[in-house]
Amino acid sequence: LLLSLKMMKYLFFILLLLPVGCGLPYCKKVKLTEDDLLWINHFKANDTIYYLSNQNHIDTVIVKDVQIYNPKNTFIFDTEGQNWLEGDNEFYGFATVELSLIHFTDTFLIRFGIERIAKLGALRSSCNFCEWSWINKKIHVNAINIQGQYFKNCISMDIKKMERNKGDQPHIGLKSVIWDKEKGLIQYSLLNGISYTIISAHKQY
């Protein structure tokens, strides 16, 4: 009888550890802060943004989609966002905005996203911009003055820091991108010396 009781205790202990080992009752969560979301949440679907080149040509950017996936709370035993069937026990906050850039007769894809995978870690960004991209880079902001207008929280990226996208979409001949925390894309420059700077935005409410 004593042996049976010991066996039952061991069995109970093993059964208790199995779901924990599979990650089922535990969910590691990292929440995007309100400050993080400033990079994304000023966009709305169907917003239209206009850019004027240094040769007086206008490009149009249309917001196609905005997605924000963020835990409502970070309590570890709350299984929000967890895939039980696959034993997934992580839910990192991330957000993306997808844009269409209309440049002369061509349309290009732009997709910008942020992600936080550690509460005290760096916020990271990824971006597909026409034929170039950067992936999962720590955000380091710079202050930039563009035509007398001061932007204090900018990501400045040239193609030397990007990777060439595979695919058959048209090439715009990109050289660099400047992305602002509160306004989004504020300028992009091309290898031919032409640059496009934000001039106005029509917001959807």
GROMACS .gro file of C-alpha atoms in nm:
model
  205
    1LEU     CA    1   0.000   0.000   0.000
    2LEU     CA    2   0.286   0.234   0.091
    3LEU     CA    3   0.454   0.159  -0.241
    4SER     CA    4   0.130   0.231  -0.424
    5LEU     CA    5   0.098   0.568  -0.250
    6LYS     CA    6   0.454   0.658  -0.347
    7MET     CA    7   0.389   0.554  -0.706
    8MET     CA    8   0.074   0.766  -0.714
    9LYS     CA    9   0.269   1.068  -0.584
   10TYR     CA   10   0.536   1.020  -0.853
   11LEU     CA   11   0.269   0.977  -1.118
   12PHE     CA   12   0.086   1.288  -1.000
   13PHE     CA   13   0.413   1.485  -1.004
   14ILE     CA   14   0.496   1.369  -1.358
   15LEU     CA   15   0.147   1.453  -1.482
   16LEU     CA   16   0.183   1.796  -1.324
   17LEU     CA   17   0.513   1.859  -1.502
   18LEU     CA   18   0.401   1.741  -1.846
   19PRO     CA   19   0.183   2.040  -1.936
   20VAL     CA   20   0.439   2.281  -1.791
   21GLY     CA   21   0.708   2.115  -2.002
   22CYS     CA   22   0.490   2.163  -2.307
   23GLY     CA   23   0.443   2.527  -2.217
   24LEU     CA   24   0.064   2.500  -2.206
   25PRO     CA   25  -0.031   2.677  -1.883
   26TYR     CA   26   0.241   2.941  -1.910
   27CYS     CA   27   0.263   3.227  -2.157
   28LYS     CA   28   0.559   3.461  -2.181
   29LYS     CA   29   0.428   3.802  -2.287
   30VAL     CA   30   0.597   4.127  -2.381
   31LYS     CA   31   0.373   4.427  -2.431
   32LEU     CA   32   0.432   4.717  -2.667
   33THR     CA   33   0.410   5.040  -2.470
   34GLU     CA   34   0.204   5.343  -2.569
   35ASP     CA   35   0.529   5.514  -2.660
   36ASP     CA   36   0.628   5.219  -2.883
   37LEU     CA   37   0.296   5.239  -3.064
   38LEU     CA   38   0.359   5.600  -3.166
   39TRP     CA   39   0.556   5.449  -3.456
   40ILE     CA   40   0.237   5.292  -3.592
   41ASN     CA   41  -0.090   5.411  -3.442
   42HIS     CA   42  -0.106   5.746  -3.621
   43PHE     CA   43  -0.180   5.555  -3.945
   44LYS     CA   44  -0.536   5.468  -4.053
   45ALA     CA   45  -0.643   5.258  -4.350
   46ASN     CA   46  -0.704   5.472  -4.661
   47ASP     CA   47  -0.500   5.767  -4.537
   48THR     CA   48  -0.330   5.935  -4.834
   49ILE     CA   49   0.011   6.098  -4.801
   50TYR     CA   50   0.180   6.317  -5.063
   51TYR     CA   51   0.551   6.363  -5.132
   52LEU     CA   52   0.714   6.636  -5.340
   53SER     CA   53   1.043   6.570  -5.515
   54ASN     CA   54   1.329   6.814  -5.557
   55GLN     CA   55   1.225   6.821  -5.925
   56ASN     CA   56   0.861   6.912  -5.842
   57HIS     CA   57   0.707   6.573  -5.909
   58ILE     CA   58   0.447   6.437  -5.664
   59ASP     CA   59   0.433   6.076  -5.542
   60THR     CA   60   0.133   5.937  -5.355
   61VAL     CA   61   0.136   5.688  -5.067
   62ILE     CA   62  -0.186   5.514  -4.960
   63VAL     CA   63  -0.222   5.329  -4.629
   64LYS     CA   64  -0.356   4.983  -4.713
   65ASP     CA   65  -0.363   4.813  -4.374
   66VAL     CA   66  -0.263   4.859  -4.009
   67GLN     CA   67  -0.223   4.562  -3.774
   68ILE     CA   68  -0.146   4.581  -3.402
   69TYR     CA   69  -0.099   4.260  -3.201
   70ASN     CA   70  -0.040   4.345  -2.838
   71PRO     CA   71  -0.112   4.150  -2.517
   72LYS     CA   72  -0.391   4.300  -2.308
   73ASN     CA   73  -0.194   4.204  -1.997
   74THR     CA   74   0.133   4.029  -1.919
   75PHE     CA   75   0.017   3.786  -1.649
   76ILE     CA   76   0.209   3.466  -1.723
   77PHE     CA   77  -0.082   3.228  -1.660
   78ASP     CA   78  -0.317   3.417  -1.890
   79THR     CA   79  -0.305   3.222  -2.217
   80GLU     CA   80  -0.410   3.505  -2.447
   81GLY     CA   81  -0.241   3.474  -2.785
   82GLN     CA   82  -0.116   3.121  -2.718
   83ASN     CA   83  -0.146   2.838  -2.969
   84TRP     CA   84  -0.243   2.542  -2.753
   85LEU     CA   85  -0.228   2.284  -3.031
   86GLU     CA   86   0.137   2.360  -3.105
   87GLY     CA   87   0.241   2.426  -2.747
   88ASP     CA   88   0.334   2.785  -2.825
   89ASN     CA   89   0.386   2.983  -2.506
   90GLU     CA   90   0.512   3.321  -2.627
   91PHE     CA   91   0.326   3.637  -2.729
   92TYR     CA   92   0.547   3.928  -2.828
   93GLY     CA   93   0.383   4.259  -2.911
   94PHE     CA   94   0.424   4.368  -3.272
   95ALA     CA   95   0.258   4.609  -3.511
   96THR     CA   96   0.278   4.673  -3.886
   97VAL     CA   97   0.158   4.920  -4.143
   98GLU     CA   98   0.134   4.838  -4.515
   99LEU     CA   99   0.153   5.116  -4.773
  100SER     CA  100   0.127   5.147  -5.151
  101LEU     CA  101   0.365   5.393  -5.313
  102ILE     CA  102   0.245   5.526  -5.649
  103HIS     CA  103   0.549   5.651  -5.841
  104PHE     CA  104   0.481   5.758  -6.202
  105THR     CA  105   0.309   5.452  -6.357
  106ASP     CA  106   0.437   5.194  -6.106
  107THR     CA  107   0.304   5.086  -5.766
  108PHE     CA  108   0.545   4.970  -5.497
  109LEU     CA  109   0.496   4.792  -5.164
  110ILE     CA  110   0.613   4.941  -4.836
  111ARG     CA  111   0.568   4.754  -4.509
  112PHE     CA  112   0.701   4.887  -4.178
  113GLY     CA  113   0.681   4.705  -3.845
  114ILE     CA  114   0.796   4.719  -3.484
  115GLU     CA  115   0.845   4.438  -3.233
  116ARG     CA  116   0.949   4.406  -2.871
  117ILE     CA  117   1.076   4.068  -2.753
  118ALA     CA  118   1.205   4.168  -2.408
  119LYS     CA  119   1.040   4.407  -2.164
  120LEU     CA  120   1.366   4.587  -2.090
  121GLY     CA  121   1.519   4.518  -2.431
  122ALA     CA  122   1.541   4.741  -2.735
  123LEU     CA  123   1.246   4.807  -2.962
  124ARG     CA  124   1.318   4.665  -3.308
  125SER     CA  125   1.199   4.761  -3.653
  126SER     CA  126   1.169   4.587  -3.988
  127CYS     CA  127   1.084   4.740  -4.323
  128ASN     CA  128   1.026   4.629  -4.681
  129PHE     CA  129   1.070   4.930  -4.907
  130CYS     CA  130   1.029   4.849  -5.276
  131GLU     CA  131   1.326   4.631  -5.370
  132TRP     CA  132   1.513   4.673  -5.038
  133SER     CA  133   1.452   4.579  -4.674
  134TRP     CA  134   1.594   4.580  -4.323
  135ILE     CA  135   1.494   4.314  -4.073
  136ASN     CA  136   1.473   4.316  -3.694
  137LYS     CA  137   1.715   4.603  -3.631
  138LYS     CA  138   1.736   4.784  -3.299
  139ILE     CA  139   1.583   5.128  -3.328
  140HIS     CA  140   1.837   5.407  -3.288
  141VAL     CA  141   1.680   5.749  -3.341
  142ASN     CA  142   1.845   6.060  -3.482
  143ALA     CA  143   1.736   6.422  -3.501
  144ILE     CA  144   1.710   6.540  -3.862
  145ASN     CA  145   1.642   6.881  -4.016
  146ILE     CA  146   1.469   6.859  -4.353
  147GLN     CA  147   1.407   7.182  -4.542
  148GLY     CA  148   1.390   7.378  -4.217
  149GLN     CA  149   1.155   7.133  -4.045
  150TYR     CA  150   1.294   6.957  -3.737
  151PHE     CA  151   1.222   6.587  -3.673
  152LYS     CA  152   1.368   6.459  -3.347
  153ASN     CA  153   1.296   6.083  -3.358
  154CYS     CA  154   1.400   5.942  -3.694
  155ILE     CA  155   1.529   5.614  -3.828
  156SER     CA  156   1.769   5.692  -4.111
  157MET     CA  157   1.861   5.394  -4.328
  158ASP     CA  158   2.051   5.370  -4.656
  159ILE     CA  159   2.075   5.064  -4.878
  160LYS     CA  160   2.424   4.984  -4.745
  161LYS     CA  161   2.245   4.876  -4.427
  162MET     CA  162   1.963   4.692  -4.609
  163GLU     CA  163   1.920   4.365  -4.794
  164ARG     CA  164   1.802   4.324  -5.153
  165ASN     CA  165   1.453   4.172  -5.172
  166LYS     CA  166   1.392   3.878  -5.397
  167GLY     CA  167   1.092   3.902  -5.626
  168ASP     CA  168   0.972   4.053  -5.948
  169GLN     CA  169   0.823   4.383  -5.833
  170PRO     CA  170   0.951   4.693  -6.015
  171HIS     CA  171   1.267   4.864  -5.888
  172ILE     CA  172   1.250   5.227  -5.786
  173GLY     CA  173   1.629   5.271  -5.754
  174LEU     CA  174   1.622   5.339  -5.382
  175LYS     CA  175   1.914   5.500  -5.200
  176SER     CA  176   1.787   5.583  -4.849
  177VAL     CA  177   1.480   5.611  -4.625
  178ILE     CA  178   1.398   5.839  -4.332
  179TRP     CA  179   1.114   5.723  -4.105
  180ASP     CA  180   0.981   5.946  -3.825
  181LYS     CA  181   0.823   5.821  -3.504
  182GLU     CA  182   0.515   6.041  -3.523
  183LYS     CA  183   0.473   6.100  -3.897
  184GLY     CA  184   0.597   5.776  -4.051
  185LEU     CA  185   0.778   5.799  -4.383
  186ILE     CA  186   0.904   6.156  -4.423
  187GLN     CA  187   1.162   6.120  -4.698
  188TYR     CA  188   1.312   5.870  -4.942
  189SER     CA  189   1.596   5.931  -5.182
  190LEU     CA  190   1.687   5.761  -5.510
  191LEU     CA  191   2.022   5.674  -5.664
  192ASN     CA  192   1.958   5.925  -5.944
  193GLY     CA  193   1.979   6.213  -5.694
  194ILE     CA  194   1.603   6.273  -5.667
  195SER     CA  195   1.452   6.285  -5.317
  196TYR     CA  196   1.086   6.291  -5.212
  197THR     CA  197   0.976   6.473  -4.896
  198ILE     CA  198   0.639   6.461  -4.722
  199ILE     CA  199   0.424   6.766  -4.789
  200SER     CA  200   0.075   6.674  -4.664
  201ALA     CA  201  -0.151   6.394  -4.546
  202HIS     CA  202  -0.524   6.342  -4.589
  203LYS     CA  203  -0.646   6.153  -4.281
  204GLN     CA  204  -0.942   5.918  -4.262
  205TYR     CA  205  -1.158   5.945  -3.949
   0.00000   0.00000   0.00000
